[in-house]
Amino acid sequence: KAGVTQTPRYLIKTRGQQVTLSCSPISGHRSVSWYQQTPGQGLQFLFEYFSETQRNKGNFPGRFSGRQFSNSRSEMNVSTLELGDSALYLCASSRAGGAFTDTQYFGPGTRLTVL
Amino acid sequence: GENVEQHPSTLSVQEGDSAVIKCTYSDSASNYFPWYKQELGKRPQLIIDIRSNVGEKKDQRIAVTLNKTAKHFSLHITETQPEDSAVYFCAAYTGGFKTIFGAGTRLFVKA
């Protein structure tokens, strides 16, 4: 089975721009979670999607948004980029998440640099 | 709010020694506790997990213990090897389709 994939792998943007990141989960996985990873901060939960519905979100400003498509692929968007948004953005997929608490498999991440 | 504290932030051991990483969670409803290993430039990978109805789980050189009363869980690595050098993250599934991660422990295993 192919693993979780993310595109693009690297992005360089300037302040004020917006960016869209994509995540394709493992085939058959319907839950996709997004995390922001910065040095010393671990992985900060952004949001989780299942069957095109956002079931939970973390403590991030409204500039961070996401969506999920019917094929379970997910995108996240960051508008009006700030320098502090520079980070590695990871997505993780699992079969269903929730009560099943099944294993999350991570993608390679998208490294976003905001200049 | 929901929080997972992880200690130490850095751990250096001699090859062959044991390493212990400790985490504390705040949400008593947490019921699933995975541990991930992240090597430099790579994605986090699950190494072991434990559910709230189990007190201990072992997989070869790796073991995890859970104390629900104290809201503590720990990762134990025995007979450490240089390839164990990485950043380790503990996490707690809080319910509500949300997993909270600790800040990570950078483990150095000196040959």
JSON list of C-alpha atoms in Angstrom, two decimals:
[
{"chain": "A", "resi": 1, "resn": "LYS", "atom": "CA", "xyz": [0.00, 0.00, 0.00]},
{"chain": "A", "resi": 2, "resn": "ALA", "atom": "CA", "xyz": [1.26, 3.44, -0.84]},
{"chain": "A", "resi": 3, "resn": "GLY", "atom": "CA", "xyz": [1.93, 5.66, 2.17]},
{"chain": "A", "resi": 4, "resn": "VAL", "atom": "CA", "xyz": [0.60, 9.10, 2.95]},
{"chain": "A", "resi": 5, "resn": "THR", "atom": "CA", "xyz": [1.80, 11.65, 0.43]},
{"chain": "A", "resi": 6, "resn": "GLN", "atom": "CA", "xyz": [2.00, 15.40, 0.69]},
{"chain": "A", "resi": 7, "resn": "THR", "atom": "CA", "xyz": [2.57, 18.04, -1.95]},
{"chain": "A", "resi": 8, "resn": "PRO", "atom": "CA", "xyz": [4.47, 20.16, -2.38]},
{"chain": "A", "resi": 9, "resn": "ARG", "atom": "CA", "xyz": [7.39, 19.10, -0.21]},
{"chain": "A", "resi": 10, "resn": "TYR", "atom": "CA", "xyz": [8.87, 22.59, -0.01]},
{"chain": "A", "resi": 11, "resn": "LEU", "atom": "CA", "xyz": [7.37, 26.05, -0.34]},
{"chain": "A", "resi": 12, "resn": "ILE", "atom": "CA", "xyz": [8.77, 29.53, -0.04]},
{"chain": "A", "resi": 13, "resn": "LYS", "atom": "CA", "xyz": [6.29, 32.37, 0.28]},
{"chain": "A", "resi": 14, "resn": "THR", "atom": "CA", "xyz": [6.36, 35.99, 1.37]},
{"chain": "A", "resi": 15, "resn": "ARG", "atom": "CA", "xyz": [4.36, 37.62, 4.11]},
{"chain": "A", "resi": 16, "resn": "GLY", "atom": "CA", "xyz": [0.78, 38.35, 3.18]},
{"chain": "A", "resi": 17, "resn": "GLN", "atom": "CA", "xyz": [0.53, 35.61, 0.57]},
{"chain": "A", "resi": 18, "resn": "GLN", "atom": "CA", "xyz": [-1.61, 32.54, 0.91]},
{"chain": "A", "resi": 19, "resn": "VAL", "atom": "CA", "xyz": [-0.72, 28.89, 0.48]},
{"chain": "A", "resi": 20, "resn": "THR", "atom": "CA", "xyz": [-2.50, 25.59, -0.09]},
{"chain": "A", "resi": 21, "resn": "LEU", "atom": "CA", "xyz": [-1.03, 22.27, 0.97]},
{"chain": "A", "resi": 22, "resn": "SER", "atom": "CA", "xyz": [-2.31, 18.87, -0.11]},
{"chain": "A", "resi": 23, "resn": "CYS", "atom": "CA", "xyz": [-2.43, 15.49, 1.60]},
{"chain": "A", "resi": 24, "resn": "SER", "atom": "CA", "xyz": [-3.38, 12.15, 0.09]},
{"chain": "A", "resi": 25, "resn": "PRO", "atom": "CA", "xyz": [-4.09, 9.51, 2.72]},
{"chain": "A", "resi": 26, "resn": "ILE", "atom": "CA", "xyz": [-3.43, 5.80, 2.58]},
{"chain": "A", "resi": 27, "resn": "SER", "atom": "CA", "xyz": [-6.03, 4.05, 0.46]},
{"chain": "A", "resi": 28, "resn": "GLY", "atom": "CA", "xyz": [-9.02, 3.15, 2.63]},
{"chain": "A", "resi": 29, "resn": "HIS", "atom": "CA", "xyz": [-8.20, 5.71, 5.31]},
{"chain": "A", "resi": 30, "resn": "ARG", "atom": "CA", "xyz": [-10.94, 8.24, 5.84]},
{"chain": "A", "resi": 31, "resn": "SER", "atom": "CA", "xyz": [-9.55, 10.33, 8.70]},
{"chain": "A", "resi": 32, "resn": "VAL", "atom": "CA", "xyz": [-6.95, 13.01, 8.03]},
{"chain": "A", "resi": 33, "resn": "SER", "atom": "CA", "xyz": [-5.36, 15.16, 10.72]},
{"chain": "A", "resi": 34, "resn": "TRP", "atom": "CA", "xyz": [-3.05, 18.12, 10.20]},
{"chain": "A", "resi": 35, "resn": "TYR", "atom": "CA", "xyz": [-0.23, 19.22, 12.51]},
{"chain": "A", "resi": 36, "resn": "GLN", "atom": "CA", "xyz": [2.22, 22.10, 12.60]},
{"chain": "A", "resi": 37, "resn": "GLN", "atom": "CA", "xyz": [5.73, 21.18, 13.73]},
{"chain": "A", "resi": 38, "resn": "THR", "atom": "CA", "xyz": [8.19, 23.82, 14.87]},
{"chain": "A", "resi": 39, "resn": "PRO", "atom": "CA", "xyz": [11.49, 23.35, 16.73]},
{"chain": "A", "resi": 40, "resn": "GLY", "atom": "CA", "xyz": [10.89, 22.91, 20.44]},
{"chain": "A", "resi": 41, "resn": "GLN", "atom": "CA", "xyz": [7.09, 22.94, 20.09]},
{"chain": "A", "resi": 42, "resn": "GLY", "atom": "CA", "xyz": [6.42, 19.39, 19.08]},
{"chain": "A", "resi": 43, "resn": "LEU", "atom": "CA", "xyz": [3.41, 18.76, 16.90]},
{"chain": "A", "resi": 44, "resn": "GLN", "atom": "CA", "xyz": [0.53, 21.18, 17.31]},
{"chain": "A", "resi": 45, "resn": "PHE", "atom": "CA", "xyz": [-2.88, 19.87, 16.25]},
{"chain": "A", "resi": 46, "resn": "LEU", "atom": "CA", "xyz": [-4.55, 21.96, 13.55]},
{"chain": "A", "resi": 47, "resn": "PHE", "atom": "CA", "xyz": [-7.68, 20.02, 12.59]},
{"chain": "A", "resi": 48, "resn": "GLU", "atom": "CA", "xyz": [-9.13, 16.62, 11.77]},
{"chain": "A", "resi": 49, "resn": "TYR", "atom": "CA", "xyz": [-11.41, 15.62, 8.91]},
{"chain": "A", "resi": 50, "resn": "PHE", "atom": "CA", "xyz": [-13.52, 12.56, 8.33]},
{"chain": "A", "resi": 51, "resn": "SER", "atom": "CA", "xyz": [-15.92, 12.05, 5.45]},
{"chain": "A", "resi": 52, "resn": "GLU", "atom": "CA", "xyz": [-15.53, 15.68, 4.38]},
{"chain": "A", "resi": 53, "resn": "THR", "atom": "CA", "xyz": [-16.46, 16.96, 7.85]},
{"chain": "A", "resi": 54, "resn": "GLN", "atom": "CA", "xyz": [-14.18, 18.75, 10.26]},
{"chain": "A", "resi": 55, "resn": "ARG", "atom": "CA", "xyz": [-14.64, 17.00, 13.58]},
{"chain": "A", "resi": 56, "resn": "ASN", "atom": "CA", "xyz": [-12.23, 19.04, 15.68]},
{"chain": "A", "resi": 57, "resn": "LYS", "atom": "CA", "xyz": [-9.80, 21.89, 15.42]},
{"chain": "A", "resi": 58, "resn": "GLY", "atom": "CA", "xyz": [-6.87, 23.17, 17.44]},
{"chain": "A", "resi": 59, "resn": "ASN", "atom": "CA", "xyz": [-6.11, 26.63, 18.77]},
{"chain": "A", "resi": 60, "resn": "PHE", "atom": "CA", "xyz": [-5.04, 28.31, 15.58]},
{"chain": "A", "resi": 61, "resn": "PRO", "atom": "CA", "xyz": [-6.32, 31.56, 14.08]},
{"chain": "A", "resi": 62, "resn": "GLY", "atom": "CA", "xyz": [-8.97, 31.55, 11.39]},
{"chain": "A", "resi": 63, "resn": "ARG", "atom": "CA", "xyz": [-6.26, 32.11, 8.77]},
{"chain": "A", "resi": 64, "resn": "PHE", "atom": "CA", "xyz": [-5.75, 28.35, 8.95]},
{"chain": "A", "resi": 65, "resn": "SER", "atom": "CA", "xyz": [-8.47, 26.37, 7.24]},
{"chain": "A", "resi": 66, "resn": "GLY", "atom": "CA", "xyz": [-8.89, 23.03, 5.63]},
{"chain": "A", "resi": 67, "resn": "ARG", "atom": "CA", "xyz": [-11.19, 20.78, 3.73]},
{"chain": "A", "resi": 68, "resn": "GLN", "atom": "CA", "xyz": [-11.55, 17.17, 2.70]},
{"chain": "A", "resi": 69, "resn": "PHE", "atom": "CA", "xyz": [-12.79, 15.79, -0.56]},
{"chain": "A", "resi": 70, "resn": "SER", "atom": "CA", "xyz": [-14.97, 12.77, -1.24]},
{"chain": "A", "resi": 71, "resn": "ASN", "atom": "CA", "xyz": [-11.89, 10.68, -2.04]},
{"chain": "A", "resi": 72, "resn": "SER", "atom": "CA", "xyz": [-10.50, 11.55, 1.44]},
{"chain": "A", "resi": 73, "resn": "ARG", "atom": "CA", "xyz": [-7.76, 13.76, 0.06]},
{"chain": "A", "resi": 74, "resn": "SER", "atom": "CA", "xyz": [-7.38, 16.85, 2.18]},
{"chain": "A", "resi": 75, "resn": "GLU", "atom": "CA", "xyz": [-6.08, 20.35, 1.72]},
{"chain": "A", "resi": 76, "resn": "MET", "atom": "CA", "xyz": [-5.14, 23.02, 4.20]},
{"chain": "A", "resi": 77, "resn": "ASN", "atom": "CA", "xyz": [-4.94, 26.69, 3.42]},
{"chain": "A", "resi": 78, "resn": "VAL", "atom": "CA", "xyz": [-3.14, 29.46, 5.23]},
{"chain": "A", "resi": 79, "resn": "SER", "atom": "CA", "xyz": [-4.06, 32.99, 4.25]},
{"chain": "A", "resi": 80, "resn": "THR", "atom": "CA", "xyz": [-2.20, 36.23, 4.96]},
{"chain": "A", "resi": 81, "resn": "LEU", "atom": "CA", "xyz": [1.01, 34.42, 5.82]},
{"chain": "A", "resi": 82, "resn": "GLU", "atom": "CA", "xyz": [3.10, 35.60, 8.75]},
{"chain": "A", "resi": 83, "resn": "LEU", "atom": "CA", "xyz": [6.76, 34.90, 9.50]},
{"chain": "A", "resi": 84, "resn": "GLY", "atom": "CA", "xyz": [5.69, 32.70, 12.42]},
{"chain": "A", "resi": 85, "resn": "ASP", "atom": "CA", "xyz": [3.87, 30.36, 10.05]},
{"chain": "A", "resi": 86, "resn": "SER", "atom": "CA", "xyz": [7.21, 28.97, 8.89]},
{"chain": "A", "resi": 87, "resn": "ALA", "atom": "CA", "xyz": [7.09, 25.33, 9.93]},
{"chain": "A", "resi": 88, "resn": "LEU", "atom": "CA", "xyz": [6.84, 21.75, 8.81]},
{"chain": "A", "resi": 89, "resn": "TYR", "atom": "CA", "xyz": [3.21, 20.87, 8.15]},
{"chain": "A", "resi": 90, "resn": "LEU", "atom": "CA", "xyz": [2.43, 17.21, 8.62]},
{"chain": "A", "resi": 91, "resn": "CYS", "atom": "CA", "xyz": [-0.69, 15.33, 7.82]},
{"chain": "A", "resi": 92, "resn": "ALA", "atom": "CA", "xyz": [-1.57, 11.92, 9.20]},
{"chain": "A", "resi": 93, "resn": "SER", "atom": "CA", "xyz": [-4.20, 9.47, 8.10]},
{"chain": "A", "resi": 94, "resn": "SER", "atom": "CA", "xyz": [-5.98, 6.65, 9.88]},
{"chain": "A", "resi": 95, "resn": "ARG", "atom": "CA", "xyz": [-8.86, 4.35, 9.08]},
{"chain": "A", "resi": 96, "resn": "ALA", "atom": "CA", "xyz": [-11.45, 6.18, 11.10]},
{"chain": "A", "resi": 97, "resn": "GLY", "atom": "CA", "xyz": [-9.88, 7.88, 14.10]},
{"chain": "A", "resi": 98, "resn": "GLY", "atom": "CA", "xyz": [-12.31, 8.64, 16.86]},
{"chain": "A", "resi": 99, "resn": "ALA", "atom": "CA", "xyz": [-13.40, 5.81, 19.09]},
{"chain": "A", "resi": 100, "resn": "PHE", "atom": "CA", "xyz": [-11.29, 3.35, 17.17]},
{"chain": "A", "resi": 101, "resn": "THR", "atom": "CA", "xyz": [-8.12, 5.24, 18.13]},
{"chain": "A", "resi": 102, "resn": "ASP", "atom": "CA", "xyz": [-6.35, 3.46, 15.34]},
{"chain": "A", "resi": 103, "resn": "THR", "atom": "CA", "xyz": [-2.82, 4.20, 14.28]},
{"chain": "A", "resi": 104, "resn": "GLN", "atom": "CA", "xyz": [-2.05, 7.47, 12.55]},
{"chain": "A", "resi": 105, "resn": "TYR", "atom": "CA", "xyz": [0.41, 7.28, 9.68]},
{"chain": "A", "resi": 106, "resn": "PHE", "atom": "CA", "xyz": [2.26, 10.45, 8.85]},
{"chain": "A", "resi": 107, "resn": "GLY", "atom": "CA", "xyz": [3.17, 11.93, 5.51]},
{"chain": "A", "resi": 108, "resn": "PRO", "atom": "CA", "xyz": [6.65, 13.36, 4.81]},
{"chain": "A", "resi": 109, "resn": "GLY", "atom": "CA", "xyz": [5.46, 16.90, 5.48]},
{"chain": "A", "resi": 110, "resn": "THR", "atom": "CA", "xyz": [5.54, 20.19, 3.62]},
{"chain": "A", "resi": 111, "resn": "ARG", "atom": "CA", "xyz": [8.29, 22.58, 4.69]},
{"chain": "A", "resi": 112, "resn": "LEU", "atom": "CA", "xyz": [6.88, 26.11, 4.48]},
{"chain": "A", "resi": 113, "resn": "THR", "atom": "CA", "xyz": [9.21, 29.07, 4.70]},
{"chain": "A", "resi": 114, "resn": "VAL", "atom": "CA", "xyz": [7.73, 32.55, 4.96]},
{"chain": "A", "resi": 115, "resn": "LEU", "atom": "CA", "xyz": [10.07, 35.42, 4.08]},
{"chain": "B", "resi": 1, "resn": "GLY", "atom": "CA", "xyz": [-6.92, 22.90, 28.49]},
{"chain": "B", "resi": 2, "resn": "GLU", "atom": "CA", "xyz": [-5.57, 19.65, 27.15]},
{"chain": "B", "resi": 3, "resn": "ASN", "atom": "CA", "xyz": [-1.84, 19.31, 27.61]},
{"chain": "B", "resi": 4, "resn": "VAL", "atom": "CA", "xyz": [0.90, 16.69, 27.46]},
{"chain": "B", "resi": 5, "resn": "GLU", "atom": "CA", "xyz": [4.18, 17.41, 29.22]},
{"chain": "B", "resi": 6, "resn": "GLN", "atom": "CA", "xyz": [7.24, 15.43, 28.23]},
{"chain": "B", "resi": 7, "resn": "HIS", "atom": "CA", "xyz": [10.59, 15.10, 30.05]},
{"chain": "B", "resi": 8, "resn": "PRO", "atom": "CA", "xyz": [13.46, 15.30, 29.57]},
{"chain": "B", "resi": 9, "resn": "SER", "atom": "CA", "xyz": [13.81, 17.45, 26.47]},
{"chain": "B", "resi": 10, "resn": "THR", "atom": "CA", "xyz": [17.27, 15.99, 25.83]},
{"chain": "B", "resi": 11, "resn": "LEU", "atom": "CA", "xyz": [18.68, 12.65, 26.93]},
{"chain": "B", "resi": 12, "resn": "SER", "atom": "CA", "xyz": [22.17, 11.34, 26.36]},
{"chain": "B", "resi": 13, "resn": "VAL", "atom": "CA", "xyz": [23.05, 7.72, 27.18]},
{"chain": "B", "resi": 14, "resn": "GLN", "atom": "CA", "xyz": [25.89, 5.33, 26.54]},
{"chain": "B", "resi": 15, "resn": "GLU", "atom": "CA", "xyz": [25.28, 2.51, 24.10]},
{"chain": "B", "resi": 16, "resn": "GLY", "atom": "CA", "xyz": [23.85, -0.45, 25.97]},
{"chain": "B", "resi": 17, "resn": "ASP", "atom": "CA", "xyz": [22.32, 1.65, 28.73]},
{"chain": "B", "resi": 18, "resn": "SER", "atom": "CA", "xyz": [18.59, 2.14, 29.24]},
{"chain": "B", "resi": 19, "resn": "ALA", "atom": "CA", "xyz": [16.65, 5.30, 28.41]},
{"chain": "B", "resi": 20, "resn": "VAL", "atom": "CA", "xyz": [13.43, 6.46, 30.04]},
{"chain": "B", "resi": 21, "resn": "ILE", "atom": "CA", "xyz": [11.16, 9.22, 28.80]},
{"chain": "B", "resi": 22, "resn": "LYS", "atom": "CA", "xyz": [8.22, 10.37, 30.89]},
{"chain": "B", "resi": 23, "resn": "CYS", "atom": "CA", "xyz": [4.97, 12.09, 29.95]},
{"chain": "B", "resi": 24, "resn": "THR", "atom": "CA", "xyz": [2.07, 13.51, 31.90]},
{"chain": "B", "resi": 25, "resn": "TYR", "atom": "CA", "xyz": [-1.34, 14.23, 30.43]},
{"chain": "B", "resi": 26, "resn": "SER", "atom": "CA", "xyz": [-4.06, 16.50, 31.73]},
{"chain": "B", "resi": 27, "resn": "ASP", "atom": "CA", "xyz": [-7.30, 15.13, 30.27]},
{"chain": "B", "resi": 28, "resn": "SER", "atom": "CA", "xyz": [-8.51, 12.20, 32.36]},
{"chain": "B", "resi": 29, "resn": "ALA", "atom": "CA", "xyz": [-10.69, 11.10, 29.43]},
{"chain": "B", "resi": 30, "resn": "SER", "atom": "CA", "xyz": [-7.58, 10.25, 27.39]},
{"chain": "B", "resi": 31, "resn": "ASN", "atom": "CA", "xyz": [-7.65, 6.59, 26.45]},
{"chain": "B", "resi": 32, "resn": "TYR", "atom": "CA", "xyz": [-4.93, 5.98, 23.87]},
{"chain": "B", "resi": 33, "resn": "PHE", "atom": "CA", "xyz": [-1.24, 6.80, 24.16]},
{"chain": "B", "resi": 34, "resn": "PRO", "atom": "CA", "xyz": [1.04, 6.35, 21.13]},
{"chain": "B", "resi": 35, "resn": "TRP", "atom": "CA", "xyz": [4.78, 6.96, 20.97]},
{"chain": "B", "resi": 36, "resn": "TYR", "atom": "CA", "xyz": [6.46, 8.16, 17.79]},
{"chain": "B", "resi": 37, "resn": "LYS", "atom": "CA", "xyz": [10.09, 8.21, 16.72]},
{"chain": "B", "resi": 38, "resn": "GLN", "atom": "CA", "xyz": [11.25, 10.87, 14.30]},
{"chain": "B", "resi": 39, "resn": "GLU", "atom": "CA", "xyz": [14.68, 10.64, 12.73]},
{"chain": "B", "resi": 40, "resn": "LEU", "atom": "CA", "xyz": [16.28, 13.72, 11.27]},
{"chain": "B", "resi": 41, "resn": "GLY", "atom": "CA", "xyz": [14.50, 14.82, 8.12]},
{"chain": "B", "resi": 42, "resn": "LYS", "atom": "CA", "xyz": [11.98, 11.99, 8.28]},
{"chain": "B", "resi": 43, "resn": "ARG", "atom": "CA", "xyz": [8.35, 11.61, 9.20]},
{"chain": "B", "resi": 44, "resn": "PRO", "atom": "CA", "xyz": [7.24, 10.49, 12.69]},
{"chain": "B", "resi": 45, "resn": "GLN", "atom": "CA", "xyz": [6.72, 6.76, 12.90]},
{"chain": "B", "resi": 46, "resn": "LEU", "atom": "CA", "xyz": [4.76, 4.86, 15.51]},
{"chain": "B", "resi": 47, "resn": "ILE", "atom": "CA", "xyz": [6.98, 2.64, 17.65]},
{"chain": "B", "resi": 48, "resn": "ILE", "atom": "CA", "xyz": [4.57, 1.48, 20.34]},
{"chain": "B", "resi": 49, "resn": "ASP", "atom": "CA", "xyz": [1.19, 2.40, 21.78]},
{"chain": "B", "resi": 50, "resn": "ILE", "atom": "CA", "xyz": [-0.91, 1.57, 24.79]},
{"chain": "B", "resi": 51, "resn": "ARG", "atom": "CA", "xyz": [-4.59, 1.81, 25.56]},
{"chain": "B", "resi": 52, "resn": "SER", "atom": "CA", "xyz": [-6.05, 2.90, 28.87]},
{"chain": "B", "resi": 53, "resn": "ASN", "atom": "CA", "xyz": [-7.21, -0.60, 29.83]},
{"chain": "B", "resi": 54, "resn": "VAL", "atom": "CA", "xyz": [-3.62, -1.87, 29.85]},
{"chain": "B", "resi": 55, "resn": "GLY", "atom": "CA", "xyz": [-0.90, -0.99, 32.35]},
{"chain": "B", "resi": 56, "resn": "GLU", "atom": "CA", "xyz": [2.15, -2.12, 30.43]},
{"chain": "B", "resi": 57, "resn": "LYS", "atom": "CA", "xyz": [3.12, -3.22, 26.94]},
{"chain": "B", "resi": 58, "resn": "LYS", "atom": "CA", "xyz": [6.42, -4.51, 25.63]},
{"chain": "B", "resi": 59, "resn": "ASP", "atom": "CA", "xyz": [7.86, -4.98, 22.17]},
{"chain": "B", "resi": 60, "resn": "GLN", "atom": "CA", "xyz": [11.41, -6.33, 22.13]},
{"chain": "B", "resi": 61, "resn": "ARG", "atom": "CA", "xyz": [13.63, -3.58, 23.60]},
{"chain": "B", "resi": 62, "resn": "ILE", "atom": "CA", "xyz": [10.81, -1.08, 23.95]},
{"chain": "B", "resi": 63, "resn": "ALA", "atom": "CA", "xyz": [8.19, -0.95, 26.70]},
{"chain": "B", "resi": 64, "resn": "VAL", "atom": "CA", "xyz": [5.56, 1.53, 27.73]},
{"chain": "B", "resi": 65, "resn": "THR", "atom": "CA", "xyz": [3.90, 1.83, 31.13]},
{"chain": "B", "resi": 66, "resn": "LEU", "atom": "CA", "xyz": [0.72, 3.70, 32.00]},
{"chain": "B", "resi": 67, "resn": "ASN", "atom": "CA", "xyz": [-0.45, 4.96, 35.40]},
{"chain": "B", "resi": 68, "resn": "LYS", "atom": "CA", "xyz": [-3.97, 6.25, 34.87]},
{"chain": "B", "resi": 69, "resn": "THR", "atom": "CA", "xyz": [-4.37, 7.43, 38.45]},
{"chain": "B", "resi": 70, "resn": "ALA", "atom": "CA", "xyz": [-1.34, 9.67, 38.22]},
{"chain": "B", "resi": 71, "resn": "LYS", "atom": "CA", "xyz": [-1.93, 10.41, 34.52]},
{"chain": "B", "resi": 72, "resn": "HIS", "atom": "CA", "xyz": [1.63, 9.39, 33.73]},
{"chain": "B", "resi": 73, "resn": "PHE", "atom": "CA", "xyz": [3.02, 7.20, 30.99]},
{"chain": "B", "resi": 74, "resn": "SER", "atom": "CA", "xyz": [6.60, 6.34, 30.20]},
{"chain": "B", "resi": 75, "resn": "LEU", "atom": "CA", "xyz": [8.72, 4.89, 27.41]},
{"chain": "B", "resi": 76, "resn": "HIS", "atom": "CA", "xyz": [11.56, 2.54, 28.31]},
{"chain": "B", "resi": 77, "resn": "ILE", "atom": "CA", "xyz": [14.25, 1.58, 25.83]},
{"chain": "B", "resi": 78, "resn": "THR", "atom": "CA", "xyz": [16.70, -1.08, 26.97]},
{"chain": "B", "resi": 79, "resn": "GLU", "atom": "CA", "xyz": [20.10, -1.96, 25.49]},
{"chain": "B", "resi": 80, "resn": "THR", "atom": "CA", "xyz": [20.16, 1.26, 23.51]},
{"chain": "B", "resi": 81, "resn": "GLN", "atom": "CA", "xyz": [21.92, 1.33, 20.15]},
{"chain": "B", "resi": 82, "resn": "PRO", "atom": "CA", "xyz": [23.22, 4.25, 18.07]},
{"chain": "B", "resi": 83, "resn": "GLU", "atom": "CA", "xyz": [20.30, 3.81, 15.66]},
{"chain": "B", "resi": 84, "resn": "ASP", "atom": "CA", "xyz": [17.93, 4.63, 18.54]},
{"chain": "B", "resi": 85, "resn": "SER", "atom": "CA", "xyz": [19.18, 8.22, 18.33]},
{"chain": "B", "resi": 86, "resn": "ALA", "atom": "CA", "xyz": [16.19, 10.33, 17.28]},
{"chain": "B", "resi": 87, "resn": "VAL", "atom": "CA", "xyz": [13.46, 12.57, 18.63]},
{"chain": "B", "resi": 88, "resn": "TYR", "atom": "CA", "xyz": [10.72, 10.72, 20.50]},
{"chain": "B", "resi": 89, "resn": "PHE", "atom": "CA", "xyz": [7.20, 12.10, 20.93]},
{"chain": "B", "resi": 90, "resn": "CYS", "atom": "CA", "xyz": [4.57, 10.91, 23.33]},
{"chain": "B", "resi": 91, "resn": "ALA", "atom": "CA", "xyz": [0.94, 11.66, 22.60]},
{"chain": "B", "resi": 92, "resn": "ALA", "atom": "CA", "xyz": [-2.48, 11.32, 24.17]},
{"chain": "B", "resi": 93, "resn": "TYR", "atom": "CA", "xyz": [-5.73, 10.86, 22.32]},
{"chain": "B", "resi": 94, "resn": "THR", "atom": "CA", "xyz": [-8.12, 13.08, 24.20]},
{"chain": "B", "resi": 95, "resn": "GLY", "atom": "CA", "xyz": [-11.33, 11.99, 22.56]},
{"chain": "B", "resi": 96, "resn": "GLY", "atom": "CA", "xyz": [-13.13, 14.31, 20.20]},
{"chain": "B", "resi": 97, "resn": "PHE", "atom": "CA", "xyz": [-10.89, 13.14, 17.35]},
{"chain": "B", "resi": 98, "resn": "LYS", "atom": "CA", "xyz": [-7.88, 15.02, 18.68]},
{"chain": "B", "resi": 99, "resn": "THR", "atom": "CA", "xyz": [-4.36, 13.85, 19.57]},
{"chain": "B", "resi": 100, "resn": "ILE", "atom": "CA", "xyz": [-2.11, 16.03, 21.72]},
{"chain": "B", "resi": 101, "resn": "PHE", "atom": "CA", "xyz": [1.64, 15.58, 21.41]},
{"chain": "B", "resi": 102, "resn": "GLY", "atom": "CA", "xyz": [4.41, 16.25, 23.88]},
{"chain": "B", "resi": 103, "resn": "ALA", "atom": "CA", "xyz": [7.21, 18.62, 22.91]},
{"chain": "B", "resi": 104, "resn": "GLY", "atom": "CA", "xyz": [9.61, 15.76, 22.19]},
{"chain": "B", "resi": 105, "resn": "THR", "atom": "CA", "xyz": [12.77, 14.24, 23.65]},
{"chain": "B", "resi": 106, "resn": "ARG", "atom": "CA", "xyz": [15.99, 14.26, 21.69]},
{"chain": "B", "resi": 107, "resn": "LEU", "atom": "CA", "xyz": [17.80, 11.03, 22.48]},
{"chain": "B", "resi": 108, "resn": "PHE", "atom": "CA", "xyz": [21.52, 10.68, 21.82]},
{"chain": "B", "resi": 109, "resn": "VAL", "atom": "CA", "xyz": [23.07, 7.24, 22.09]},
{"chain": "B", "resi": 110, "resn": "LYS", "atom": "CA", "xyz": [26.85, 7.44, 22.30]},
{"chain": "B", "resi": 111, "resn": "ALA", "atom": "CA", "xyz": [28.80, 4.54, 20.85]}
]
